[in-house]
Amino acid sequence: MDQTVDLSAGLPGRTGVIGGIESLVLDGRRLYFGFDFTSDQVLSPLIDDADAMARYAARHLRQRTGAHDESYWAELVRASVDGSELVWRDEQRTFTTGAPETGDAGAARGHLLYLRDAATAGDGPPPGRTVANWDLLFAPYARQRPDGNSP
């Protein structure tokens, strides 16, 4: 994972926001992230360590009941492994960087496009500037247009 992301700082404009924890798998590696289900926005970098995700959430995210400690968020991080509020099937949140080479993102294709939009900062459609280190997920797919064809 891109270690240059400062986890002590929240994402500009996306701190103190009510959200939950989601996870995905990229090339066999579990990555966690904060997500605002109301505004469809990513609230954190992709974080590959469950404890670091819980710390980040305790500092920068809220639930409807307010701020919570790391142990509270650690339970939500663990729950994100077994289920998602964004997709129904686990294969929809499993990605490989080799998929663009074969032209097949499989069941994850629609979710990938959704996440790409949710992790984009600024005006205009993706592929705009993504927040934090989300390019880890999207860079391999950048050579494809939304219709799945290469530019």
Tab-separated table of N, CA and C in Angstrom:
chain	number	residue	atom	x	y	z
A	1	MET	N	0.835	-1.179	0.000
A	1	MET	CA	0.000	0.000	0.000
A	1	MET	C	0.878	1.240	0.000
A	2	ASP	N	0.365	2.314	-0.518
A	2	ASP	CA	1.089	3.585	-0.554
A	2	ASP	C	1.252	4.105	0.867
A	3	GLN	N	2.461	4.017	1.406
A	3	GLN	CA	2.716	4.416	2.789
A	3	GLN	C	2.843	5.927	2.957
A	4	THR	N	2.760	6.704	1.892
A	4	THR	CA	2.915	8.149	1.999
A	4	THR	C	1.652	8.845	2.490
A	5	VAL	N	0.564	8.138	2.616
A	5	VAL	CA	-0.683	8.741	3.083
A	5	VAL	C	-0.589	8.963	4.585
A	6	ASP	N	-0.844	10.189	5.014
A	6	ASP	CA	-0.817	10.553	6.436
A	6	ASP	C	-2.168	10.218	7.054
A	7	LEU	N	-2.212	9.146	7.848
A	7	LEU	CA	-3.471	8.724	8.455
A	7	LEU	C	-3.879	9.585	9.644
A	8	SER	N	-2.964	10.415	10.143
A	8	SER	CA	-3.331	11.292	11.258
A	8	SER	C	-4.180	12.473	10.777
A	9	ALA	N	-4.067	12.787	9.503
A	9	ALA	CA	-4.867	13.877	8.925
A	9	ALA	C	-6.064	13.276	8.205
A	10	GLY	N	-7.215	13.850	8.411
A	10	GLY	CA	-8.397	13.397	7.689
A	10	GLY	C	-8.399	13.952	6.277
A	11	LEU	N	-9.276	13.437	5.454
A	11	LEU	CA	-9.394	13.953	4.091
A	11	LEU	C	-10.089	15.306	4.124
A	12	PRO	N	-9.558	16.302	3.446
A	12	PRO	CA	-10.181	17.632	3.450
A	12	PRO	C	-11.658	17.567	3.034
A	13	GLY	N	-12.494	18.184	3.850
A	13	GLY	CA	-13.922	18.215	3.575
A	13	GLY	C	-14.658	16.924	3.883
A	14	ARG	N	-13.940	15.916	4.386
A	14	ARG	CA	-14.565	14.617	4.639
A	14	ARG	C	-14.278	14.110	6.046
A	15	THR	N	-14.039	15.038	6.978
A	15	THR	CA	-13.818	14.653	8.370
A	15	THR	C	-15.033	15.035	9.194
A	16	GLY	N	-15.245	14.280	10.263
A	16	GLY	CA	-16.393	14.522	11.125
A	16	GLY	C	-17.715	14.153	10.481
A	17	VAL	N	-17.664	13.430	9.382
A	17	VAL	CA	-18.857	13.050	8.633
A	17	VAL	C	-19.388	11.721	9.164
A	18	ILE	N	-20.695	11.583	9.194
A	18	ILE	CA	-21.315	10.324	9.604
A	18	ILE	C	-21.111	9.299	8.494
A	19	GLY	N	-20.567	8.163	8.874
A	19	GLY	CA	-20.319	7.114	7.889
A	19	GLY	C	-20.051	5.782	8.555
A	20	GLY	N	-19.766	4.810	7.738
A	20	GLY	CA	-19.469	3.466	8.200
A	20	GLY	C	-18.174	2.976	7.603
A	21	ILE	N	-17.914	1.703	7.805
A	21	ILE	CA	-16.694	1.076	7.308
A	21	ILE	C	-17.071	0.048	6.243
A	22	GLU	N	-16.341	0.077	5.151
A	22	GLU	CA	-16.479	-0.912	4.083
A	22	GLU	C	-15.101	-1.500	3.833
A	23	SER	N	-15.059	-2.600	3.111
A	23	SER	CA	-13.775	-3.167	2.716
A	23	SER	C	-13.901	-3.770	1.328
A	24	LEU	N	-12.750	-3.969	0.731
A	24	LEU	CA	-12.671	-4.616	-0.573
A	24	LEU	C	-11.378	-5.413	-0.607
A	25	VAL	N	-11.249	-6.238	-1.617
A	25	VAL	CA	-10.032	-7.026	-1.776
A	25	VAL	C	-9.419	-6.662	-3.123
A	26	LEU	N	-8.155	-6.236	-3.094
A	26	LEU	CA	-7.413	-5.905	-4.298
A	26	LEU	C	-6.205	-6.833	-4.378
A	27	ASP	N	-6.178	-7.664	-5.401
A	27	ASP	CA	-5.083	-8.629	-5.591
A	27	ASP	C	-4.840	-9.468	-4.345
A	28	GLY	N	-5.922	-9.905	-3.717
A	28	GLY	CA	-5.826	-10.771	-2.552
A	28	GLY	C	-5.576	-10.064	-1.237
A	29	ARG	N	-5.470	-8.754	-1.249
A	29	ARG	CA	-5.188	-7.977	-0.035
A	29	ARG	C	-6.430	-7.203	0.391
A	30	ARG	N	-6.862	-7.372	1.637
A	30	ARG	CA	-8.027	-6.678	2.176
A	30	ARG	C	-7.666	-5.224	2.454
A	31	LEU	N	-8.492	-4.302	1.961
A	31	LEU	CA	-8.318	-2.869	2.189
A	31	LEU	C	-9.619	-2.325	2.771
A	32	TYR	N	-9.503	-1.468	3.770
A	32	TYR	CA	-10.656	-0.885	4.457
A	32	TYR	C	-10.792	0.583	4.086
A	33	PHE	N	-12.028	1.102	4.218
A	33	PHE	CA	-12.235	2.523	3.972
A	33	PHE	C	-13.519	2.990	4.634
A	34	GLY	N	-13.530	4.285	4.961
A	34	GLY	CA	-14.737	4.903	5.492
A	34	GLY	C	-15.640	5.311	4.338
A	35	PHE	N	-16.952	5.240	4.567
A	35	PHE	CA	-17.880	5.566	3.492
A	35	PHE	C	-19.118	6.257	4.057
A	36	ASP	N	-19.519	7.353	3.407
A	36	ASP	CA	-20.741	8.076	3.753
A	36	ASP	C	-21.848	7.589	2.822
A	37	PHE	N	-22.768	6.809	3.371
A	37	PHE	CA	-23.830	6.209	2.573
A	37	PHE	C	-24.869	7.237	2.128
A	38	THR	N	-24.960	8.349	2.823
A	38	THR	CA	-25.929	9.385	2.473
A	38	THR	C	-25.509	10.161	1.235
A	39	SER	N	-24.230	10.511	1.166
A	39	SER	CA	-23.756	11.313	0.031
A	39	SER	C	-22.946	10.505	-0.982
A	40	ASP	N	-22.815	9.201	-0.762
A	40	ASP	CA	-22.035	8.353	-1.668
A	40	ASP	C	-20.618	8.876	-1.834
A	41	GLN	N	-19.945	9.114	-0.707
A	41	GLN	CA	-18.571	9.612	-0.741
A	41	GLN	C	-17.648	8.739	0.089
A	42	VAL	N	-16.465	8.511	-0.458
A	42	VAL	CA	-15.396	7.867	0.281
A	42	VAL	C	-14.914	8.844	1.340
A	43	LEU	N	-14.689	8.355	2.569
A	43	LEU	CA	-14.292	9.228	3.677
A	43	LEU	C	-12.869	9.004	4.170
A	44	SER	N	-12.150	8.078	3.566
A	44	SER	CA	-10.798	7.787	4.030
A	44	SER	C	-9.953	7.265	2.881
A	45	PRO	N	-8.646	7.208	3.121
A	45	PRO	CA	-7.795	6.489	2.173
A	45	PRO	C	-8.121	4.994	2.249
A	46	LEU	N	-7.610	4.222	1.321
A	46	LEU	CA	-7.630	2.768	1.449
A	46	LEU	C	-6.574	2.409	2.485
A	47	ILE	N	-6.960	1.640	3.489
A	47	ILE	CA	-6.067	1.310	4.606
A	47	ILE	C	-5.991	-0.207	4.719
A	48	ASP	N	-4.783	-0.751	4.721
A	48	ASP	CA	-4.628	-2.208	4.706
A	48	ASP	C	-4.472	-2.840	6.085
A	49	ASP	N	-4.593	-2.079	7.134
A	49	ASP	CA	-4.443	-2.584	8.490
A	49	ASP	C	-5.720	-2.289	9.278
A	50	ALA	N	-6.338	-3.329	9.831
A	50	ALA	CA	-7.616	-3.177	10.540
A	50	ALA	C	-7.500	-2.230	11.736
A	51	ASP	N	-6.417	-2.341	12.500
A	51	ASP	CA	-6.243	-1.463	13.661
A	51	ASP	C	-6.068	-0.008	13.238
A	52	ALA	N	-5.309	0.216	12.170
A	52	ALA	CA	-5.116	1.576	11.662
A	52	ALA	C	-6.442	2.153	11.158
A	53	MET	N	-7.284	1.308	10.562
A	53	MET	CA	-8.589	1.786	10.098
A	53	MET	C	-9.450	2.203	11.286
A	54	ALA	N	-9.434	1.419	12.346
A	54	ALA	CA	-10.208	1.757	13.541
A	54	ALA	C	-9.714	3.065	14.165
A	55	ARG	N	-8.398	3.260	14.199
A	55	ARG	CA	-7.837	4.515	14.725
A	55	ARG	C	-8.260	5.693	13.866
A	56	TYR	N	-8.143	5.530	12.555
A	56	TYR	CA	-8.533	6.598	11.634
A	56	TYR	C	-10.006	6.966	11.842
A	57	ALA	N	-10.855	5.971	11.910
A	57	ALA	CA	-12.294	6.215	12.073
A	57	ALA	C	-12.588	6.913	13.399
A	58	ALA	N	-11.922	6.497	14.472
A	58	ALA	CA	-12.154	7.128	15.775
A	58	ALA	C	-11.781	8.610	15.744
A	59	ARG	N	-10.766	8.946	14.974
A	59	ARG	CA	-10.332	10.347	14.866
A	59	ARG	C	-11.202	11.173	13.926
A	60	HIS	N	-11.617	10.583	12.822
A	60	HIS	CA	-12.162	11.392	11.730
A	60	HIS	C	-13.601	11.113	11.318
A	61	LEU	N	-14.196	10.010	11.785
A	61	LEU	CA	-15.552	9.669	11.372
A	61	LEU	C	-16.511	9.726	12.556
A	62	ARG	N	-17.766	9.790	12.248
A	62	ARG	CA	-18.815	9.803	13.269
A	62	ARG	C	-19.899	8.809	12.867
A	63	GLN	N	-20.668	8.421	13.850
A	63	GLN	CA	-21.886	7.657	13.621
A	63	GLN	C	-23.044	8.567	14.002
A	64	ARG	N	-24.248	8.149	13.740
A	64	ARG	CA	-25.403	8.997	14.108
A	64	ARG	C	-25.459	9.267	15.603
A	65	THR	N	-24.846	8.397	16.378
A	65	THR	CA	-24.806	8.571	17.831
A	65	THR	C	-23.600	9.376	18.297
A	66	GLY	N	-22.821	9.898	17.366
A	66	GLY	CA	-21.688	10.749	17.705
A	66	GLY	C	-20.353	10.063	17.503
A	67	ALA	N	-19.347	10.593	18.209
A	67	ALA	CA	-17.985	10.057	18.128
A	67	ALA	C	-17.902	8.776	18.959
A	68	HIS	N	-17.015	7.875	18.543
A	68	HIS	CA	-16.816	6.614	19.267
A	68	HIS	C	-15.331	6.296	19.324
A	69	ASP	N	-14.958	5.405	20.252
A	69	ASP	CA	-13.554	5.044	20.427
A	69	ASP	C	-13.128	3.959	19.438
A	70	GLU	N	-11.848	3.637	19.485
A	70	GLU	CA	-11.278	2.665	18.549
A	70	GLU	C	-11.919	1.288	18.673
A	71	SER	N	-12.262	0.867	19.881
A	71	SER	CA	-12.839	-0.475	20.031
A	71	SER	C	-14.199	-0.567	19.337
A	72	TYR	N	-14.976	0.497	19.396
A	72	TYR	CA	-16.256	0.541	18.687
A	72	TYR	C	-16.024	0.383	17.179
A	73	TRP	N	-15.098	1.177	16.650
A	73	TRP	CA	-14.818	1.136	15.223
A	73	TRP	C	-14.173	-0.178	14.814
A	74	ALA	N	-13.388	-0.786	15.700
A	74	ALA	CA	-12.758	-2.075	15.392
A	74	ALA	C	-13.817	-3.140	15.102
A	75	GLU	N	-14.928	-3.095	15.816
A	75	GLU	CA	-16.017	-4.037	15.538
A	75	GLU	C	-16.611	-3.805	14.157
A	76	LEU	N	-16.760	-2.538	13.764
A	76	LEU	CA	-17.284	-2.238	12.433
A	76	LEU	C	-16.289	-2.653	11.344
A	77	VAL	N	-15.001	-2.498	11.626
A	77	VAL	CA	-13.972	-2.938	10.677
A	77	VAL	C	-14.069	-4.451	10.493
A	78	ARG	N	-14.169	-5.196	11.582
A	78	ARG	CA	-14.288	-6.651	11.489
A	78	ARG	C	-15.549	-7.050	10.718
A	79	ALA	N	-16.645	-6.370	10.975
A	79	ALA	CA	-17.906	-6.690	10.294
A	79	ALA	C	-17.818	-6.426	8.791
A	80	SER	N	-16.976	-5.483	8.388
A	80	SER	CA	-16.861	-5.155	6.961
A	80	SER	C	-16.228	-6.284	6.153
A	81	VAL	N	-15.557	-7.193	6.814
A	81	VAL	CA	-14.960	-8.329	6.120
A	81	VAL	C	-16.056	-9.298	5.675
A	82	ASP	N	-17.034	-9.496	6.532
A	82	ASP	CA	-18.077	-10.485	6.265
A	82	ASP	C	-19.259	-9.961	5.471
A	83	GLY	N	-19.410	-8.650	5.393
A	83	GLY	CA	-20.558	-8.113	4.680
A	83	GLY	C	-20.349	-6.673	4.272
A	84	SER	N	-21.207	-6.223	3.383
A	84	SER	CA	-21.120	-4.874	2.853
A	84	SER	C	-22.513	-4.269	2.770
A	85	GLU	N	-22.584	-2.982	3.010
A	85	GLU	CA	-23.832	-2.249	2.820
A	85	GLU	C	-23.938	-1.742	1.389
A	86	LEU	N	-22.875	-1.900	0.600
A	86	LEU	CA	-22.840	-1.379	-0.761
A	86	LEU	C	-23.146	-2.423	-1.829
A	87	VAL	N	-22.774	-3.661	-1.585
A	87	VAL	CA	-22.996	-4.730	-2.567
A	87	VAL	C	-23.551	-5.963	-1.881
A	88	TRP	N	-24.177	-6.801	-2.657
A	88	TRP	CA	-24.804	-8.015	-2.115
A	88	TRP	C	-23.865	-9.203	-2.074
A	89	ARG	N	-22.971	-9.286	-3.057
A	89	ARG	CA	-22.101	-10.457	-3.173
A	89	ARG	C	-20.642	-10.037	-2.993
A	90	ASP	N	-19.885	-10.887	-2.313
A	90	ASP	CA	-18.486	-10.577	-2.040
A	90	ASP	C	-17.679	-10.405	-3.318
A	91	GLU	N	-17.998	-11.160	-4.362
A	91	GLU	CA	-17.227	-11.035	-5.603
A	91	GLU	C	-17.407	-9.666	-6.261
A	92	GLN	N	-18.408	-8.902	-5.834
A	92	GLN	CA	-18.595	-7.552	-6.368
A	92	GLN	C	-17.603	-6.562	-5.767
A	93	ARG	N	-16.919	-6.954	-4.719
A	93	ARG	CA	-15.938	-6.066	-4.099
A	93	ARG	C	-14.558	-6.698	-4.061
A	94	THR	N	-14.313	-7.539	-5.041
A	94	THR	CA	-13.018	-8.191	-5.191
A	94	THR	C	-12.463	-7.812	-6.558
A	95	PHE	N	-11.276	-7.205	-6.548
A	95	PHE	CA	-10.695	-6.656	-7.762
A	95	PHE	C	-9.291	-7.208	-7.968
A	96	THR	N	-8.875	-7.287	-9.217
A	96	THR	CA	-7.493	-7.623	-9.531
A	96	THR	C	-6.952	-6.562	-10.485
A	97	THR	N	-5.681	-6.274	-10.342
A	97	THR	CA	-5.087	-5.297	-11.249
A	97	THR	C	-4.902	-5.881	-12.642
A	98	GLY	N	-4.990	-7.204	-12.791
A	98	GLY	CA	-4.858	-7.825	-14.103
A	98	GLY	C	-6.128	-7.798	-14.927
A	99	ALA	N	-7.265	-7.492	-14.322
A	99	ALA	CA	-8.543	-7.520	-15.039
A	99	ALA	C	-8.585	-6.613	-16.267
A	100	PRO	N	-8.011	-5.411	-16.227
A	100	PRO	CA	-8.059	-4.575	-17.425
A	100	PRO	C	-7.314	-5.191	-18.608
A	101	GLU	N	-6.270	-5.948	-18.329
A	101	GLU	CA	-5.511	-6.574	-19.403
A	101	GLU	C	-6.359	-7.608	-20.137
A	102	THR	N	-7.236	-8.287	-19.406
A	102	THR	CA	-8.088	-9.298	-20.018
A	102	THR	C	-9.407	-8.702	-20.494
A	103	GLY	N	-9.671	-7.437	-20.089
A	103	GLY	CA	-10.926	-6.790	-20.473
A	103	GLY	C	-12.108	-7.265	-19.663
A	104	ASP	N	-11.846	-7.856	-18.489
A	104	ASP	CA	-12.942	-8.413	-17.699
A	104	ASP	C	-12.782	-8.069	-16.227
A	105	ALA	N	-13.627	-7.168	-15.735
A	105	ALA	CA	-13.649	-6.872	-14.304
A	105	ALA	C	-14.709	-7.719	-13.616
A	106	GLY	N	-15.412	-8.540	-14.392
A	106	GLY	CA	-16.377	-9.472	-13.828
A	106	GLY	C	-17.496	-8.803	-13.059
A	107	ALA	N	-17.933	-9.492	-12.000
A	107	ALA	CA	-19.051	-9.020	-11.186
A	107	ALA	C	-18.743	-7.698	-10.497
A	108	ALA	N	-17.471	-7.351	-10.370
A	108	ALA	CA	-17.069	-6.138	-9.663
A	108	ALA	C	-17.142	-4.882	-10.522
A	109	ARG	N	-17.362	-5.016	-11.817
A	109	ARG	CA	-17.280	-3.869	-12.729
A	109	ARG	C	-18.183	-2.704	-12.317
A	110	GLY	N	-19.452	-2.970	-12.047
A	110	GLY	CA	-20.371	-1.900	-11.662
A	110	GLY	C	-19.965	-1.235	-10.360
A	111	HIS	N	-19.527	-2.030	-9.397
A	111	HIS	CA	-19.102	-1.481	-8.105
A	111	HIS	C	-17.836	-0.650	-8.268
A	112	LEU	N	-16.943	-1.087	-9.124
A	112	LEU	CA	-15.719	-0.338	-9.390
A	112	LEU	C	-16.049	1.051	-9.927
A	113	LEU	N	-16.968	1.133	-10.872
A	113	LEU	CA	-17.361	2.431	-11.425
A	113	LEU	C	-18.008	3.311	-10.359
A	114	TYR	N	-18.826	2.719	-9.510
A	114	TYR	CA	-19.457	3.456	-8.414
A	114	TYR	C	-18.404	4.003	-7.455
A	115	LEU	N	-17.450	3.159	-7.047
A	115	LEU	CA	-16.399	3.601	-6.134
A	115	LEU	C	-15.522	4.668	-6.764
A	116	ARG	N	-15.284	4.547	-8.047
A	116	ARG	CA	-14.472	5.545	-8.752
A	116	ARG	C	-15.120	6.923	-8.629
A	117	ASP	N	-16.415	6.987	-8.790
A	117	ASP	CA	-17.131	8.250	-8.635
A	117	ASP	C	-17.101	8.723	-7.184
A	118	ALA	N	-17.298	7.809	-6.235
A	118	ALA	CA	-17.344	8.158	-4.811
A	118	ALA	C	-16.003	8.643	-4.283
A	119	ALA	N	-14.921	8.242	-4.922
A	119	ALA	CA	-13.576	8.627	-4.462
A	119	ALA	C	-12.989	9.776	-5.267
A	120	THR	N	-13.798	10.403	-6.102
A	120	THR	CA	-13.315	11.502	-6.932
A	120	THR	C	-13.614	12.828	-6.261
A	121	ALA	N	-12.606	13.678	-6.198
A	121	ALA	CA	-12.774	15.005	-5.613
A	121	ALA	C	-12.870	16.040	-6.720
A	122	GLY	N	-13.576	17.106	-6.453
A	122	GLY	CA	-13.688	18.190	-7.420
A	122	GLY	C	-14.878	18.006	-8.337
A	123	ASP	N	-15.082	18.994	-9.188
A	123	ASP	CA	-16.197	18.962	-10.121
A	123	ASP	C	-15.860	18.131	-11.343
A	124	GLY	N	-16.898	17.665	-11.975
A	124	GLY	CA	-16.723	16.926	-13.215
A	124	GLY	C	-16.711	15.437	-12.986
A	125	PRO	N	-16.899	14.688	-14.042
A	125	PRO	CA	-16.947	13.231	-13.931
A	125	PRO	C	-15.562	12.625	-13.759
A	126	PRO	N	-15.471	11.402	-13.243
A	126	PRO	CA	-14.197	10.696	-13.233
A	126	PRO	C	-13.739	10.483	-14.661
A	127	PRO	N	-12.495	10.347	-14.974
A	127	PRO	CA	-11.450	10.123	-13.996
A	127	PRO	C	-10.800	11.413	-13.513
A	128	GLY	N	-11.453	12.143	-12.646
A	128	GLY	CA	-10.878	13.328	-12.030
A	128	GLY	C	-9.860	12.918	-10.991
A	129	ARG	N	-9.496	13.847	-10.152
A	129	ARG	CA	-8.514	13.584	-9.094
A	129	ARG	C	-9.173	12.748	-8.003
A	130	THR	N	-8.563	11.635	-7.663
A	130	THR	CA	-9.122	10.795	-6.611
A	130	THR	C	-8.550	11.213	-5.266
A	131	VAL	N	-9.301	10.952	-4.208
A	131	VAL	CA	-8.854	11.294	-2.872
A	131	VAL	C	-7.806	10.286	-2.402
A	132	ALA	N	-6.888	10.796	-1.601
A	132	ALA	CA	-5.866	9.978	-0.938
A	132	ALA	C	-5.207	9.005	-1.901
A	133	ASN	N	-5.158	7.728	-1.552
A	133	ASN	CA	-4.428	6.730	-2.333
A	133	ASN	C	-5.351	5.837	-3.158
A	134	TRP	N	-6.518	6.327	-3.493
A	134	TRP	CA	-7.462	5.502	-4.245
A	134	TRP	C	-6.976	5.158	-5.637
A	135	ASP	N	-5.935	5.817	-6.110
A	135	ASP	CA	-5.366	5.446	-7.403
A	135	ASP	C	-4.812	4.017	-7.382
A	136	LEU	N	-4.542	3.485	-6.185
A	136	LEU	CA	-4.122	2.085	-6.080
A	136	LEU	C	-5.145	1.172	-6.741
A	137	LEU	N	-6.411	1.502	-6.579
A	137	LEU	CA	-7.488	0.701	-7.148
A	137	LEU	C	-7.762	1.075	-8.594
A	138	PHE	N	-7.730	2.366	-8.895
A	138	PHE	CA	-8.185	2.818	-10.203
A	138	PHE	C	-7.124	2.882	-11.277
A	139	ALA	N	-5.866	3.072	-10.922
A	139	ALA	CA	-4.823	3.235	-11.941
A	139	ALA	C	-4.818	2.114	-12.972
A	140	PRO	N	-4.959	0.860	-12.568
A	140	PRO	CA	-4.951	-0.194	-13.579
A	140	PRO	C	-6.140	-0.116	-14.541
A	141	TYR	N	-7.218	0.534	-14.114
A	141	TYR	CA	-8.421	0.606	-14.932
A	141	TYR	C	-8.481	1.883	-15.761
A	142	ALA	N	-7.517	2.767	-15.596
A	142	ALA	CA	-7.561	4.077	-16.243
A	142	ALA	C	-7.473	3.989	-17.759
A	143	ARG	N	-6.932	2.902	-18.256
A	143	ARG	CA	-6.812	2.766	-19.705
A	143	ARG	C	-8.125	2.373	-20.366
A	144	GLN	N	-9.164	2.115	-19.556
A	144	GLN	CA	-10.455	1.754	-20.122
A	144	GLN	C	-11.451	2.871	-19.930
A	145	ARG	N	-12.285	3.081	-20.933
A	145	ARG	CA	-13.390	4.027	-20.803
A	145	ARG	C	-14.489	3.338	-20.024
A	146	PRO	N	-15.470	4.103	-19.508
A	146	PRO	CA	-16.568	3.495	-18.750
A	146	PRO	C	-17.307	2.399	-19.505
A	147	ASP	N	-17.248	2.412	-20.850
A	147	ASP	CA	-17.928	1.353	-21.606
A	147	ASP	C	-17.100	0.070	-21.672
A	148	GLY	N	-15.899	0.090	-21.042
A	148	GLY	CA	-15.065	-1.101	-20.992
A	148	GLY	C	-14.063	-1.206	-22.127
A	149	ASN	N	-14.083	-0.284	-23.061
A	149	ASN	CA	-13.154	-0.306	-24.186
A	149	ASN	C	-11.934	0.550	-23.883
A	150	SER	N	-10.836	0.208	-24.503
A	150	SER	CA	-9.618	1.007	-24.351
A	150	SER	C	-9.746	2.282	-25.160
A	151	PRO	N	-9.152	3.380	-24.659
A	151	PRO	CA	-9.212	4.643	-25.409
A	151	PRO	C	-8.430	4.573	-26.698
